[in-house]
């Protein structure tokens, strides 16, 4: 596979600075609402702040790739003598939990670095984090040319997993008739 230069965008997360204000969740869900800024439901946010009260930590996690496969194991992390479940750190939209799924449709959510129309110069969650827990970085890397799977294909795949192929086909056929 050939190599290409790619601009890599990254958000550095400093847990020590996060106080769990959830401004990042609010602005992300508002930016991705339809119409834009018409609602701010954190359940629709592409960043979720996981709170572990007994461990006194707020953990901002970005929505990553959709997967239809549930992990077969549950690894544990021990940090500063506190034990964390692997799922606490996981970015996937997967069958074993409700995180990173659009609440009404169940469609997977994924952070798009605020490249949605209109694209933002800096991710909005970074701009709204007044505690500087989130820092935006850009760098150039040489990567293998990726085969792009269309968002619509991922979305349809998750609908098929949830409702079954026949139901999705019937619904699309019904919608086509109405057009
Ligand atoms: S806006 Fe910043 S400080 Fe507030 S919850 Fe999000 S990451 Fe933490
Ligand atoms: S970068 Fe944009 S899309 Fe990603 S979590 Fe932050 S606000 Fe949401």
PDB file of C-alpha atoms in Angstrom, residues 33-143:
ATOM      1  CA  UNK A  33     -27.821  19.184  16.630  1.00  0.00           C
ATOM      2  CA  UNK A  34     -30.134  19.465  13.671  1.00  0.00           C
ATOM      3  CA  UNK A  35     -30.723  22.374  13.130  1.00  0.00           C
ATOM      4  CA  UNK A  36     -27.384  23.505  14.584  1.00  0.00           C
ATOM      5  CA  UNK A  37     -27.484  24.823  18.164  1.00  0.00           C
ATOM      6  CA  UNK A  38     -31.196  23.959  18.490  1.00  0.00           C
ATOM      7  CA  UNK A  39     -30.595  21.632  21.485  1.00  0.00           C
ATOM      8  CA  UNK A  40     -27.789  20.540  23.786  1.00  0.00           C
ATOM      9  CA  UNK A  41     -28.440  16.982  24.915  1.00  0.00           C
ATOM     10  CA  UNK A  42     -25.132  15.522  26.256  1.00  0.00           C
ATOM     11  CA  UNK A  43     -26.339  12.047  25.264  1.00  0.00           C
ATOM     12  CA  UNK A  44     -25.718  13.172  21.674  1.00  0.00           C
ATOM     13  CA  UNK A  45     -22.197  14.435  22.388  1.00  0.00           C
ATOM     14  CA  UNK A  46     -19.099  12.922  20.767  1.00  0.00           C
ATOM     15  CA  UNK A  47     -17.169  13.484  23.971  1.00  0.00           C
ATOM     16  CA  UNK A  48     -18.411  12.027  27.255  1.00  0.00           C
ATOM     17  CA  UNK A  49     -17.016  12.844  30.664  1.00  0.00           C
ATOM     18  CA  UNK A  50     -16.952   9.670  32.723  1.00  0.00           C
ATOM     19  CA  UNK A  51     -17.165  10.367  36.441  1.00  0.00           C
ATOM     20  CA  UNK A  52     -15.813   7.925  38.995  1.00  0.00           C
ATOM     21  CA  UNK A  53     -16.931   9.468  42.323  1.00  0.00           C
ATOM     22  CA  UNK A  54     -15.114   7.037  44.576  1.00  0.00           C
ATOM     23  CA  UNK A  55     -11.897   7.474  42.639  1.00  0.00           C
ATOM     24  CA  UNK A  56     -12.306  11.241  42.403  1.00  0.00           C
ATOM     25  CA  UNK A  57     -11.594  11.440  38.688  1.00  0.00           C
ATOM     26  CA  UNK A  58     -13.283  12.958  35.630  1.00  0.00           C
ATOM     27  CA  UNK A  59     -12.317  11.266  32.410  1.00  0.00           C
ATOM     28  CA  UNK A  60     -13.145  12.939  29.061  1.00  0.00           C
ATOM     29  CA  UNK A  61     -13.419  10.235  26.358  1.00  0.00           C
ATOM     30  CA  UNK A  62     -13.816  10.908  22.622  1.00  0.00           C
ATOM     31  CA  UNK A  63     -16.153   8.803  20.498  1.00  0.00           C
ATOM     32  CA  UNK A  64     -14.113   6.597  18.187  1.00  0.00           C
ATOM     33  CA  UNK A  65     -14.937   3.846  15.727  1.00  0.00           C
ATOM     34  CA  UNK A  66     -18.170   1.854  15.651  1.00  0.00           C
ATOM     35  CA  UNK A  67     -17.842  -1.880  16.272  1.00  0.00           C
ATOM     36  CA  UNK A  68     -20.547  -4.511  16.196  1.00  0.00           C
ATOM     37  CA  UNK A  69     -18.378  -6.955  18.136  1.00  0.00           C
ATOM     38  CA  UNK A  70     -18.511  -6.887  21.919  1.00  0.00           C
ATOM     39  CA  UNK A  71     -15.215  -7.522  23.719  1.00  0.00           C
ATOM     40  CA  UNK A  72     -14.993 -11.072  25.024  1.00  0.00           C
ATOM     41  CA  UNK A  73     -12.913 -10.027  28.020  1.00  0.00           C
ATOM     42  CA  UNK A  74     -12.825  -7.136  30.438  1.00  0.00           C
ATOM     43  CA  UNK A  75      -9.285  -6.066  31.243  1.00  0.00           C
ATOM     44  CA  UNK A  76      -8.491  -3.921  34.265  1.00  0.00           C
ATOM     45  CA  UNK A  77      -6.184  -0.946  34.643  1.00  0.00           C
ATOM     46  CA  UNK A  78      -4.571  -0.028  37.942  1.00  0.00           C
ATOM     47  CA  UNK A  79      -3.504   3.633  38.132  1.00  0.00           C
ATOM     48  CA  UNK A  80      -2.271   5.128  41.393  1.00  0.00           C
ATOM     49  CA  UNK A  81      -3.570   2.003  43.158  1.00  0.00           C
ATOM     50  CA  UNK A  82      -7.116   2.598  41.866  1.00  0.00           C
ATOM     51  CA  UNK A  83      -8.672  -0.032  39.649  1.00  0.00           C
ATOM     52  CA  UNK A  84     -10.451   0.947  36.418  1.00  0.00           C
ATOM     53  CA  UNK A  85     -12.533  -1.121  34.059  1.00  0.00           C
ATOM     54  CA  UNK A  86     -11.242  -1.206  30.485  1.00  0.00           C
ATOM     55  CA  UNK A  87     -14.611   0.147  29.282  1.00  0.00           C
ATOM     56  CA  UNK A  88     -13.951   3.378  31.193  1.00  0.00           C
ATOM     57  CA  UNK A  89     -11.280   4.274  28.641  1.00  0.00           C
ATOM     58  CA  UNK A  90     -12.864   2.789  25.527  1.00  0.00           C
ATOM     59  CA  UNK A  91     -13.832   5.047  22.610  1.00  0.00           C
ATOM     60  CA  UNK A  92     -15.916   2.526  20.692  1.00  0.00           C
ATOM     61  CA  UNK A  93     -19.618   2.633  20.049  1.00  0.00           C
ATOM     62  CA  UNK A  94     -20.332  -1.035  20.798  1.00  0.00           C
ATOM     63  CA  UNK A  95     -23.211  -3.350  21.793  1.00  0.00           C
ATOM     64  CA  UNK A  96     -22.248  -3.655  25.471  1.00  0.00           C
ATOM     65  CA  UNK A  97     -23.204  -0.092  26.504  1.00  0.00           C
ATOM     66  CA  UNK A  98     -25.233   2.935  25.477  1.00  0.00           C
ATOM     67  CA  UNK A  99     -22.347   5.398  25.232  1.00  0.00           C
ATOM     68  CA  UNK A 100     -21.724   7.027  21.859  1.00  0.00           C
ATOM     69  CA  UNK A 101     -25.053   6.095  20.369  1.00  0.00           C
ATOM     70  CA  UNK A 102     -27.605   8.588  19.123  1.00  0.00           C
ATOM     71  CA  UNK A 103     -30.350   8.183  21.778  1.00  0.00           C
ATOM     72  CA  UNK A 104     -33.370   7.972  19.419  1.00  0.00           C
ATOM     73  CA  UNK A 105     -32.006   5.981  16.492  1.00  0.00           C
ATOM     74  CA  UNK A 106     -29.163   4.052  18.142  1.00  0.00           C
ATOM     75  CA  UNK A 107     -26.852   5.201  15.323  1.00  0.00           C
ATOM     76  CA  UNK A 108     -23.158   5.316  16.323  1.00  0.00           C
ATOM     77  CA  UNK A 109     -21.612   8.693  17.129  1.00  0.00           C
ATOM     78  CA  UNK A 110     -18.017   9.542  16.253  1.00  0.00           C
ATOM     79  CA  UNK A 111     -15.923  12.644  16.895  1.00  0.00           C
ATOM     80  CA  UNK A 112     -15.357  14.432  13.555  1.00  0.00           C
ATOM     81  CA  UNK A 113     -13.007  17.070  15.019  1.00  0.00           C
ATOM     82  CA  UNK A 114     -15.732  19.640  14.286  1.00  0.00           C
ATOM     83  CA  UNK A 115     -15.162  19.312  10.532  1.00  0.00           C
ATOM     84  CA  UNK A 116     -18.920  19.275  10.037  1.00  0.00           C
ATOM     85  CA  UNK A 117     -20.313  22.222   8.078  1.00  0.00           C
ATOM     86  CA  UNK A 118     -19.100  24.896   8.797  1.00  0.00           C
ATOM     87  CA  UNK A 119     -15.685  23.390   9.759  1.00  0.00           C
ATOM     88  CA  UNK A 120     -14.246  24.956  12.897  1.00  0.00           C
ATOM     89  CA  UNK A 121     -10.686  26.246  13.050  1.00  0.00           C
ATOM     90  CA  UNK A 122     -10.235  24.529  16.424  1.00  0.00           C
ATOM     91  CA  UNK A 123     -12.421  21.779  17.945  1.00  0.00           C
ATOM     92  CA  UNK A 124     -15.244  23.428  19.865  1.00  0.00           C
ATOM     93  CA  UNK A 125     -14.768  21.267  22.957  1.00  0.00           C
ATOM     94  CA  UNK A 126     -11.208  22.646  23.195  1.00  0.00           C
ATOM     95  CA  UNK A 127     -12.435  26.226  22.766  1.00  0.00           C
ATOM     96  CA  UNK A 128     -15.073  25.786  25.481  1.00  0.00           C
ATOM     97  CA  UNK A 129     -12.822  24.070  28.019  1.00  0.00           C
ATOM     98  CA  UNK A 130     -11.915  27.028  30.187  1.00  0.00           C
ATOM     99  CA  UNK A 131      -9.757  24.850  32.441  1.00  0.00           C
ATOM    100  CA  UNK A 132      -7.350  24.007  29.581  1.00  0.00           C
ATOM    101  CA  UNK A 133      -7.869  20.300  30.188  1.00  0.00           C
ATOM    102  CA  UNK A 134      -8.153  19.900  26.399  1.00  0.00           C
ATOM    103  CA  UNK A 135      -5.365  21.140  24.093  1.00  0.00           C
ATOM    104  CA  UNK A 136      -5.446  20.977  20.313  1.00  0.00           C
ATOM    105  CA  UNK A 137      -2.382  19.840  18.324  1.00  0.00           C
ATOM    106  CA  UNK A 138      -1.646  19.327  14.631  1.00  0.00           C
ATOM    107  CA  UNK A 139       1.225  17.431  13.056  1.00  0.00           C
ATOM    108  CA  UNK A 140       2.101  15.822   9.730  1.00  0.00           C
ATOM    109  CA  UNK A 141       2.616  12.078   9.469  1.00  0.00           C
ATOM    110  CA  UNK A 142       3.324   9.593   6.706  1.00  0.00           C
ATOM    111  CA  UNK A 143       0.550   7.027   6.710  1.00  0.00           C
TER     112      UNK A 143
END
